[in-house]
mmCIF file of C-alpha atoms and ligand atoms in Angstrom:
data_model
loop_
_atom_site.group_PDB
_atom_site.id
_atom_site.type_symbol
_atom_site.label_atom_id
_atom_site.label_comp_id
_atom_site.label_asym_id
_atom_site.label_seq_id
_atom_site.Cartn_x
_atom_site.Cartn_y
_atom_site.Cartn_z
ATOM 1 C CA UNK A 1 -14.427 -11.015 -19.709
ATOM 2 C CA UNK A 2 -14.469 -7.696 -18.926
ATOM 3 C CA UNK A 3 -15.664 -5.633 -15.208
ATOM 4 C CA UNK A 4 -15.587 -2.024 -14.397
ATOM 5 C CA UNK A 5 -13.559 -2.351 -11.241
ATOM 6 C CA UNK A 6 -11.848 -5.678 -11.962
ATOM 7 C CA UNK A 7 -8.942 -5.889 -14.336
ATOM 8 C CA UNK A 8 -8.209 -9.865 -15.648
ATOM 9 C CA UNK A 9 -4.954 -11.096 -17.883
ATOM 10 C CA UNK A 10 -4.431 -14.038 -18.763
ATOM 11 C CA UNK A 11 -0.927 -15.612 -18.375
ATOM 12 C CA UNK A 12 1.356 -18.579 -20.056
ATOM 13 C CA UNK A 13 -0.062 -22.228 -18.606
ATOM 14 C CA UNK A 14 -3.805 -21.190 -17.563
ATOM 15 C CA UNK A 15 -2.418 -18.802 -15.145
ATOM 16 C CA UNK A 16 -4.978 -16.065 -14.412
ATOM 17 C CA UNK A 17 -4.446 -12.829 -12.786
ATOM 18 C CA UNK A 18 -7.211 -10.608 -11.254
ATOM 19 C CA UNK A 19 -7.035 -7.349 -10.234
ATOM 20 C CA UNK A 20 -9.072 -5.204 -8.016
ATOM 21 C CA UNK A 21 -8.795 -1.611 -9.676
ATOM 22 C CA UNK A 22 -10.017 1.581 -7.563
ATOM 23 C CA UNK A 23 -7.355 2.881 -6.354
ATOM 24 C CA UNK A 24 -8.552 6.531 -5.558
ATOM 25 C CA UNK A 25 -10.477 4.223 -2.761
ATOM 26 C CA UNK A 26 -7.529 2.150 -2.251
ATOM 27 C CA UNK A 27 -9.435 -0.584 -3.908
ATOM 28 C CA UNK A 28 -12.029 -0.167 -1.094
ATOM 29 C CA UNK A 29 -14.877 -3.180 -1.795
ATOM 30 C CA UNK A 30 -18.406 -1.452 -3.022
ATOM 31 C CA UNK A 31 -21.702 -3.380 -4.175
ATOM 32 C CA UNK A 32 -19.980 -3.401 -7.806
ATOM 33 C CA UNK A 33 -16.642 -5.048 -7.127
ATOM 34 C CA UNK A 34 -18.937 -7.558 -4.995
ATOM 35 C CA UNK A 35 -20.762 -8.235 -7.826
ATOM 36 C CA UNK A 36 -17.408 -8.375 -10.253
ATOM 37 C CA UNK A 37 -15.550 -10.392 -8.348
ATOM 38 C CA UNK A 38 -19.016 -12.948 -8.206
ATOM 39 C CA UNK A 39 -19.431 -12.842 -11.564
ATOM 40 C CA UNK A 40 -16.038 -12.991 -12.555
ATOM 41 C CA UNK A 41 -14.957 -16.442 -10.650
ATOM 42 C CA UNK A 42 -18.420 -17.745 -11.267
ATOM 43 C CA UNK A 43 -17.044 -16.983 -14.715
ATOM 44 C CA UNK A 44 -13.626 -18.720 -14.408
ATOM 45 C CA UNK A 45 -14.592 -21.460 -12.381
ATOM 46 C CA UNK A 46 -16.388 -23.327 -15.612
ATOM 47 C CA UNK A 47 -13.392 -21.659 -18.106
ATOM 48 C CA UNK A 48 -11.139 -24.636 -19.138
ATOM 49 C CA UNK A 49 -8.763 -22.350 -19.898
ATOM 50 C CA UNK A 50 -8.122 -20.848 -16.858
ATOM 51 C CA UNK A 51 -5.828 -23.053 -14.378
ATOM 52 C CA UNK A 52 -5.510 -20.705 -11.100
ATOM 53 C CA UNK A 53 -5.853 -17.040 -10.191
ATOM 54 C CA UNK A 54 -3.730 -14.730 -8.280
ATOM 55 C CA UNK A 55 -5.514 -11.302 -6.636
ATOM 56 C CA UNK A 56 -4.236 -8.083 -6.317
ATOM 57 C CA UNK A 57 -5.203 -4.780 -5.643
ATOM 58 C CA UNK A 58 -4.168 -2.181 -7.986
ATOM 59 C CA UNK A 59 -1.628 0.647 -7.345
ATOM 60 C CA UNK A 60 1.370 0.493 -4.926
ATOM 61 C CA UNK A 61 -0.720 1.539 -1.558
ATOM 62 C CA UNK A 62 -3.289 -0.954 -1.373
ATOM 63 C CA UNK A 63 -4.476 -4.688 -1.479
ATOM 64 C CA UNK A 64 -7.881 -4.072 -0.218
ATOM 65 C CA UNK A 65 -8.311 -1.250 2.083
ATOM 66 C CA UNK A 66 -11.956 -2.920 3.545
ATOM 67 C CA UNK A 67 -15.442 -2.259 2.476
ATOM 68 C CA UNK A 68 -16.113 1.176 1.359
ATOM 69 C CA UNK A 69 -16.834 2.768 4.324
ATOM 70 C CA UNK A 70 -18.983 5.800 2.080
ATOM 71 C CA UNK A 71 -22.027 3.143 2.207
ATOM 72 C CA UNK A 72 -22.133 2.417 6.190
ATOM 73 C CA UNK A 73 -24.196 5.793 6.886
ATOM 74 C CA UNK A 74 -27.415 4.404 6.481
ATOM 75 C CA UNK A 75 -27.740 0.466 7.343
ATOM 76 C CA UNK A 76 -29.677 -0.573 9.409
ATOM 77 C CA UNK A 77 -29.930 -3.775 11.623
ATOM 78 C CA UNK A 78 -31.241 -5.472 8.698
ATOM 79 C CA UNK A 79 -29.559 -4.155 5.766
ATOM 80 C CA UNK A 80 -26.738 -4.278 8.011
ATOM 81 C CA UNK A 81 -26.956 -7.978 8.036
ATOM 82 C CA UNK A 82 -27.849 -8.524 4.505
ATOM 83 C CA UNK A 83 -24.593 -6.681 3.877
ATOM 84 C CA UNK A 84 -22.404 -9.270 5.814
ATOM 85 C CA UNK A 85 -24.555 -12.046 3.919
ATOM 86 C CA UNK A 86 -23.615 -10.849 0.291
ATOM 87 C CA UNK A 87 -19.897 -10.129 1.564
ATOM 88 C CA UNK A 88 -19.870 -13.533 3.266
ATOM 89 C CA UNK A 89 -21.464 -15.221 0.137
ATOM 90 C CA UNK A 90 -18.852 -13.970 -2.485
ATOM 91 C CA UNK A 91 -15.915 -14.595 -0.097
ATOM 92 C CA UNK A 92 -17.574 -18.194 0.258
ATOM 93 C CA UNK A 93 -17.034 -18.306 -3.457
ATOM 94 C CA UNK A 94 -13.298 -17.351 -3.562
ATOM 95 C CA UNK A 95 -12.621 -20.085 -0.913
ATOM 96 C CA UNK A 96 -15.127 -22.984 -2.698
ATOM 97 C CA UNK A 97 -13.305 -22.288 -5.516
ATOM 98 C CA UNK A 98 -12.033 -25.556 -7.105
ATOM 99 C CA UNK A 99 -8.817 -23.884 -8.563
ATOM 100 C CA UNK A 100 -6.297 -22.454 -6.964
ATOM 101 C CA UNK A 101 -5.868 -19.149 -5.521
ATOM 102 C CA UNK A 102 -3.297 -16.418 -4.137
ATOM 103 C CA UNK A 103 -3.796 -13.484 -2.872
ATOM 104 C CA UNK A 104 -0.767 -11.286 -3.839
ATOM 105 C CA UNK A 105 -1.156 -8.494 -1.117
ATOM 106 C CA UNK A 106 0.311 -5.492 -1.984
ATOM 107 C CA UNK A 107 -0.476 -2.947 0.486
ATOM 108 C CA UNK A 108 -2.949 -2.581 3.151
ATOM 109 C CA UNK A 109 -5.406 -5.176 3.701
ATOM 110 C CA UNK A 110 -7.808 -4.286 6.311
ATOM 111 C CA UNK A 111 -11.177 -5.101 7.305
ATOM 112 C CA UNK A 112 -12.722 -6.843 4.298
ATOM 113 C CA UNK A 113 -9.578 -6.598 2.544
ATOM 114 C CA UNK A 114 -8.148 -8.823 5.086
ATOM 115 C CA UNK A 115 -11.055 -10.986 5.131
ATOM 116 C CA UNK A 116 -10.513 -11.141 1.220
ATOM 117 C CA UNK A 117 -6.981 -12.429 1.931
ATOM 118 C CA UNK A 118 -8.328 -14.619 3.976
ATOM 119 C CA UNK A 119 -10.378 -16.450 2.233
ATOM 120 C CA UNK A 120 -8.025 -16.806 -0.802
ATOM 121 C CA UNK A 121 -6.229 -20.580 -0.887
ATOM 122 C CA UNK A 122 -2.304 -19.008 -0.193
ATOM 123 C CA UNK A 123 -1.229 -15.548 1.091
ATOM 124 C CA UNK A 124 1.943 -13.928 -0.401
ATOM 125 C CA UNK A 125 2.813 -10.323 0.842
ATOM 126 C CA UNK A 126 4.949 -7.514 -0.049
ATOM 127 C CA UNK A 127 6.782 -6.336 2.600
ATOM 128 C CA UNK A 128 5.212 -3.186 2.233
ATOM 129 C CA UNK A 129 1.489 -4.839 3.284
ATOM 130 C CA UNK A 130 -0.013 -4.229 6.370
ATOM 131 C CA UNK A 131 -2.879 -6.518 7.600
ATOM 132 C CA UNK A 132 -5.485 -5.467 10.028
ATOM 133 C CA UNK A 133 -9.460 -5.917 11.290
ATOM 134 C CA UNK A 134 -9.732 -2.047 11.913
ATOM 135 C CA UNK A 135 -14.019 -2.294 12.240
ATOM 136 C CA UNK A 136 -13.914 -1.897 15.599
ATOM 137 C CA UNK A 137 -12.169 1.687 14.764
ATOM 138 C CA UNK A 138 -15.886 2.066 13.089
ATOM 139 C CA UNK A 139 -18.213 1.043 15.866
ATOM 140 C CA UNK A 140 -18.861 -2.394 14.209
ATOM 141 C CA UNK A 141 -17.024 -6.001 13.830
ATOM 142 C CA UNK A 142 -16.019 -8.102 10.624
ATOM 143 C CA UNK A 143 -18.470 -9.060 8.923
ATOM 144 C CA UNK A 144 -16.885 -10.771 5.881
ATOM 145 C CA UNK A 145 -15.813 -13.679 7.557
ATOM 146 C CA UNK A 146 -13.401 -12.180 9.644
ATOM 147 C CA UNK A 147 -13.964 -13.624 13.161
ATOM 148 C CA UNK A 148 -14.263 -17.012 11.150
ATOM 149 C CA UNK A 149 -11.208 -17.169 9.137
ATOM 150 C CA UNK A 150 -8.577 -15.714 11.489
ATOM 151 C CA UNK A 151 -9.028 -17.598 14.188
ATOM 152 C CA UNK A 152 -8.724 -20.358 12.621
ATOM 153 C CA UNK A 153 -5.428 -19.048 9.952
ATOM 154 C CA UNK A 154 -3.863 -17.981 13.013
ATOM 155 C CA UNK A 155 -5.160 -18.812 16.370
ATOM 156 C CA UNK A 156 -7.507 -17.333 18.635
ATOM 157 C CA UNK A 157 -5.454 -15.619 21.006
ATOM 158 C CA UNK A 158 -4.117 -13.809 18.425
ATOM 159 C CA UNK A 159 -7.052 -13.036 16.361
ATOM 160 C CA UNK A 160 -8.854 -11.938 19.672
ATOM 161 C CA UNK A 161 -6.345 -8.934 19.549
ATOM 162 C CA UNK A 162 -6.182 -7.857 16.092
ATOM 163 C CA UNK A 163 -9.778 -7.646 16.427
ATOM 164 C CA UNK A 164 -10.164 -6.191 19.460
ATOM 165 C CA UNK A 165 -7.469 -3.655 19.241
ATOM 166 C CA UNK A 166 -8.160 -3.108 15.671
ATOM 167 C CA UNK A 167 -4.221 -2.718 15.250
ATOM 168 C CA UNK A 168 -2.473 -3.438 12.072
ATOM 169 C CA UNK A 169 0.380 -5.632 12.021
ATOM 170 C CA UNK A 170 2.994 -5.601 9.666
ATOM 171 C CA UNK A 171 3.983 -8.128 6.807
ATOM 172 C CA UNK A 172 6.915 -9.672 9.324
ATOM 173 C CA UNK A 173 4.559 -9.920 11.745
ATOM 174 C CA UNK A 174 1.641 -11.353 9.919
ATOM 175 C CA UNK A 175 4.679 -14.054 8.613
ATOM 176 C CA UNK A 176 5.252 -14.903 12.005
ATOM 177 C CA UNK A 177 1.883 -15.889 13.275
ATOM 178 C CA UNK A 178 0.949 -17.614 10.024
ATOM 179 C CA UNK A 179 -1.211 -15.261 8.282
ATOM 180 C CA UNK A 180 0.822 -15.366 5.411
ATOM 181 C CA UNK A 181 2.913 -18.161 3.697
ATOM 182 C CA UNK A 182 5.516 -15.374 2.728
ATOM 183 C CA UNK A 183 7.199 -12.268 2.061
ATOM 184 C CA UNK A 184 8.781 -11.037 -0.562
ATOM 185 C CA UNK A 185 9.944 -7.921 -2.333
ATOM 186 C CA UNK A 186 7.455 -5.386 -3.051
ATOM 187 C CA UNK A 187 9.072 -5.880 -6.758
ATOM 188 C CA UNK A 188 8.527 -9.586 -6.844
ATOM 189 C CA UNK A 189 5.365 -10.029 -5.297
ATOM 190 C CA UNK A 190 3.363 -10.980 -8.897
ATOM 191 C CA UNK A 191 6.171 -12.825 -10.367
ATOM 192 C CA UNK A 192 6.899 -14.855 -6.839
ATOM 193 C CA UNK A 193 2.679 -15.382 -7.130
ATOM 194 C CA UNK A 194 2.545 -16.783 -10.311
ATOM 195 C CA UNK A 195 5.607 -18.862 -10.074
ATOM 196 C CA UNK A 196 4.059 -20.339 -7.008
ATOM 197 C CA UNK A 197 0.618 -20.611 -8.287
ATOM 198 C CA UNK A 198 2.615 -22.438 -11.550
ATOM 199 C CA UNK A 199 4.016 -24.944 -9.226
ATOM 200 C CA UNK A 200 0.286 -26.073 -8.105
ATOM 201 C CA UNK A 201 -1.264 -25.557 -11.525
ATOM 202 C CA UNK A 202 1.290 -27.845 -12.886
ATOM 203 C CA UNK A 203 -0.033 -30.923 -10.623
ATOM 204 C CA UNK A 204 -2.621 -33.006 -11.451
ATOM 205 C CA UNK A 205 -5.926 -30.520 -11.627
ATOM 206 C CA UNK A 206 -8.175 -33.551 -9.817
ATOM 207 C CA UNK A 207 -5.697 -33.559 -7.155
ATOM 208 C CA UNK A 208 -5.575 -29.989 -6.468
ATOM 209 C CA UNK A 209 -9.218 -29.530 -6.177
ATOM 210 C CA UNK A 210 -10.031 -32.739 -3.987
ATOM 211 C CA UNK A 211 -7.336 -31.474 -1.745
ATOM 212 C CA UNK A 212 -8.949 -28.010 -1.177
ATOM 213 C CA UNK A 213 -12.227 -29.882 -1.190
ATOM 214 C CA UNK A 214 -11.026 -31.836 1.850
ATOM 215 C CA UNK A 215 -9.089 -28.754 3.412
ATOM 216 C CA UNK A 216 -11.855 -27.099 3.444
ATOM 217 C CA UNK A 217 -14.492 -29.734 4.740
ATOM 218 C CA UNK A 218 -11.309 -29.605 7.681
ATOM 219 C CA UNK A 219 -13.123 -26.340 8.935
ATOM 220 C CA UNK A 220 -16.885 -28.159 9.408
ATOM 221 C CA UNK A 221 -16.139 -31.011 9.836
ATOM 222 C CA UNK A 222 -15.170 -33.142 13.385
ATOM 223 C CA UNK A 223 -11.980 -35.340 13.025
ATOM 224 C CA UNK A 224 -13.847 -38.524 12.737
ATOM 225 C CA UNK A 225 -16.276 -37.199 10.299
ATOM 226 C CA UNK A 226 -13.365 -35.574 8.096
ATOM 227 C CA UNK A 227 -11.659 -38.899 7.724
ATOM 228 C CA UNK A 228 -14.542 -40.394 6.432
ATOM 229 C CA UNK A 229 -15.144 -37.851 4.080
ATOM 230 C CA UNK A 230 -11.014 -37.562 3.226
ATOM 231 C CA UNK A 231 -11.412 -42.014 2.644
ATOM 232 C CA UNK A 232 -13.878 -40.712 0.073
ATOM 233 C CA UNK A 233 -11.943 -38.273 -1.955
ATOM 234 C CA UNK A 234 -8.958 -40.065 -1.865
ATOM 235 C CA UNK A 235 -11.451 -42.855 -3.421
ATOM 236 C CA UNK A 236 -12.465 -40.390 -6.214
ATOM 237 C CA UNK A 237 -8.610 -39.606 -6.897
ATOM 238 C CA UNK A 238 -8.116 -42.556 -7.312
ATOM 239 C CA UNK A 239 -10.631 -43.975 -10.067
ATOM 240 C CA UNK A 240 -8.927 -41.161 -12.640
ATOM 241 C CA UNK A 241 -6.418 -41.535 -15.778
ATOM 242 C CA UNK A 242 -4.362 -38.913 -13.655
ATOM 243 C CA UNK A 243 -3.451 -41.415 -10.967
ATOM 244 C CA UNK A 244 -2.339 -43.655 -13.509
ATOM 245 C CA UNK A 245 -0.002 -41.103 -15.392
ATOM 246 C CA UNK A 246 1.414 -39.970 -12.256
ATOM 247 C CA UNK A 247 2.207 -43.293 -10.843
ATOM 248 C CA UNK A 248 3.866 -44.469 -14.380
ATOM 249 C CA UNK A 249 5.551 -41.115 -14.733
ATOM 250 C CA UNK A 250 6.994 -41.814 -11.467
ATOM 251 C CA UNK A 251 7.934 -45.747 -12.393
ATOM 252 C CA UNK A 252 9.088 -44.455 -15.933
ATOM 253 C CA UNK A 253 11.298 -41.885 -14.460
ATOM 254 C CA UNK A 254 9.565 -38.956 -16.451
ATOM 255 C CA UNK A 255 7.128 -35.998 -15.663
ATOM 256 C CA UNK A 256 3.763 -36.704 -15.520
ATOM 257 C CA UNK A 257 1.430 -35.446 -18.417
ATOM 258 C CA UNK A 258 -2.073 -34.651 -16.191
ATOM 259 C CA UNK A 259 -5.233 -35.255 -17.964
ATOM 260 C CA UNK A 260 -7.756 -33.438 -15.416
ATOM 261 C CA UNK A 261 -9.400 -36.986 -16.014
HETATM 262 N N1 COA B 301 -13.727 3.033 2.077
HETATM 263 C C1 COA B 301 -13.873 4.119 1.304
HETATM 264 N N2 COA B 301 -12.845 4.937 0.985
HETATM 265 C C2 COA B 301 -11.645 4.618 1.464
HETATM 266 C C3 COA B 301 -11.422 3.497 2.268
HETATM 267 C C4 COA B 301 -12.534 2.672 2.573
HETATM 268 N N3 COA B 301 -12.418 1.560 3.292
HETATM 269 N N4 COA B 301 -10.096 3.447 2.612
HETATM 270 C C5 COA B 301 -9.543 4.518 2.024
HETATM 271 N N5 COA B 301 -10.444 5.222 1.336
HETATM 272 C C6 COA B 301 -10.254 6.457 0.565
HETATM 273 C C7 COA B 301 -10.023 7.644 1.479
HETATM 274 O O1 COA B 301 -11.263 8.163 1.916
HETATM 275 C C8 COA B 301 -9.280 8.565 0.544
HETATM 276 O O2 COA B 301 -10.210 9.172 -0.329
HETATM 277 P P1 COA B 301 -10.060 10.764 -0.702
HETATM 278 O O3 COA B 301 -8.727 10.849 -1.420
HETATM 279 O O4 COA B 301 -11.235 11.011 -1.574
HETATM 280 O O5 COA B 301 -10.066 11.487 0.603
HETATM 281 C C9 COA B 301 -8.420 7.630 -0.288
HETATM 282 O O6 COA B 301 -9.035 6.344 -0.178
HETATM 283 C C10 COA B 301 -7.002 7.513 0.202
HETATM 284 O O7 COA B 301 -7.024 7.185 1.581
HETATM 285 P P2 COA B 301 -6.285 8.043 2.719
HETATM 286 O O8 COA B 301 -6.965 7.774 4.015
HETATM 287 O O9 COA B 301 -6.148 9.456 2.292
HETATM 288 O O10 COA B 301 -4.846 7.366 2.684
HETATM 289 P P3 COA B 301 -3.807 7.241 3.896
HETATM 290 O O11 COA B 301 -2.541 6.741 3.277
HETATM 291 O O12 COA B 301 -3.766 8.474 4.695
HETATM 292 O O13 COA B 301 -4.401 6.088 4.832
HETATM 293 C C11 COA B 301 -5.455 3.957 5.285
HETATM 294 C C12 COA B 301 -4.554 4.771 4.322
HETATM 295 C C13 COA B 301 -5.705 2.613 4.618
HETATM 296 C C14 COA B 301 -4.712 3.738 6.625
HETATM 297 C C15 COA B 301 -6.757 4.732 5.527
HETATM 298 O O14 COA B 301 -7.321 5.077 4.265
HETATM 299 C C16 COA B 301 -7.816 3.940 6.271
HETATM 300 O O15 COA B 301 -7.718 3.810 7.487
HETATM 301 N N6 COA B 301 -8.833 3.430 5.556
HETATM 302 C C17 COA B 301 -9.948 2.759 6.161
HETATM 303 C C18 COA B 301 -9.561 1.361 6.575
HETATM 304 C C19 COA B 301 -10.715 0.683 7.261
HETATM 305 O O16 COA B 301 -11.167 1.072 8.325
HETATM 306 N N7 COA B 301 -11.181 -0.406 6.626
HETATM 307 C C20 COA B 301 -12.200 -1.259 7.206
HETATM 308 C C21 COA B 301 -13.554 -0.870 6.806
HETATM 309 S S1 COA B 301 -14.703 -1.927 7.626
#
């Protein structure tokens, strides 16, 4: 698998790691990495061998410092929108995707870089990343899911300033109203990511992805309607060989050997 502005490796137990690689642009996102980072977990979602994903940004400034900002000169009302709607339909991706993922930020993420983040399953940051929804800087709003996701990651009060102030807050701060799940080291960042995403790969796969099935039905769906559905999946969990294992492994005293049947 192989992408001009995406870098992939492959890691011990299925663990993948993908990285976004422009740095002269401060990985800034352009119609290519759009298309890369489509492709590429369009790719991975049907690859057996590939149990999770962690994202990064390459070089020791940047996660994703937002859309590329050389291509907003000429849209247009129209192509303006269309350009949210591809955003918005590769984010979608990310968070639909039935295996986990972490965004390792490293660095800035702002604009769609924070939208990126956003949309990713678990945040870990650096304490050198700064997070921010600067379009307002730029005469125009998110547009990548922005006003979406962070309200509902970290409340609307909140969200209702980054946005309109277009300030960036710091990793401590984006700890503090729940942006991310933690902070670490810039020097640990990948290592703390994988280890984490090894802990949820190492689960039983069915589980995982009915759980961020129903997670994310949480965000449509009205209470009533989202227990229905959750009855459902917990249903489906329940008629695999995993349940089984897991329930004998726990009886038995031993650690479960998951299937992913
Ligand atoms: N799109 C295109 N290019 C970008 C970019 C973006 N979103 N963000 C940074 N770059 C480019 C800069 O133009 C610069 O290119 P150059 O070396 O050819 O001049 C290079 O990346 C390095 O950025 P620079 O601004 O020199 O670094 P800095 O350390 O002074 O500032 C930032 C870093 C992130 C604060 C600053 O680059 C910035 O504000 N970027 C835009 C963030 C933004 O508004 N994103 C939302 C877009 S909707």
């Amino acid at each position: 698998m192989t992408f001009s502005t995406l870098e992939v490796t492959r890691h011990d137990g299925g663990l993948v790691v993908v990285t976004i690689n422009r740095p002269k642009s401060l990985n800034a996102l352009n119609e290519t990495v759009l298309d890369d980072l489509d492709a590429c977990f369009t790719a991975l979602s049907s690859d057996a061998m590939a149990k999770g994903v962690v994202l990064t940004g390459s070089g020791d400034k940047a996660f994703v410092a937002g859309a590329d900002i050389t291509q907003f000169t000429s849209l247009t009302r129209e192509s303006g929108q269309a350009f949210a709607e591809r955003g918005q339909s590769v984010f979608n991706r990310i968070e639909n995707f039935p295996k986990p993922v972490i965004a390792a930020v490293n660095g800035f993420a702002l604009g769609g870089g924070c939208e990126l983040a956003l949309a990713c399953h678990i945040r870990i940051a650096s304490e050198s990343a700064r997070f921010g929804q600067p379009e307002v800087n730029l005469g125009i709003i998110p547009g990548y899911g922005g006003s979406q996701r962070l309200p509902r990651i970290v409340g609307k009060g909140i969200a209702v300033e980054m946005i309109l102030t277009g300030e960036m807050v710091s990793a401590a701060r984006a700890y503090e109203i729940g942006l991310v799940n933690q902070v670490v080291p810039d020097d640990e960042l990948l290592s703390v990511s994988l280890a984490k995403l090894g802990v949820i790969t190492s689960k039983g796969p069915i589980a995982v992805k009915l759980s961020l099935k129903a997670l994310r039905l949480a965000d449509d769906l009205s209470l009533t309607d989202g227990l229905v559905r959750e009855a459902e999946l917990f249903g489906e969990a329940c008629a695999t060989e995993d349940l089984k294992e897991g329930a004998a492994a726990f009886l038995e005293k031993r650690a479960p050997n998951f299937k992913g049947r």
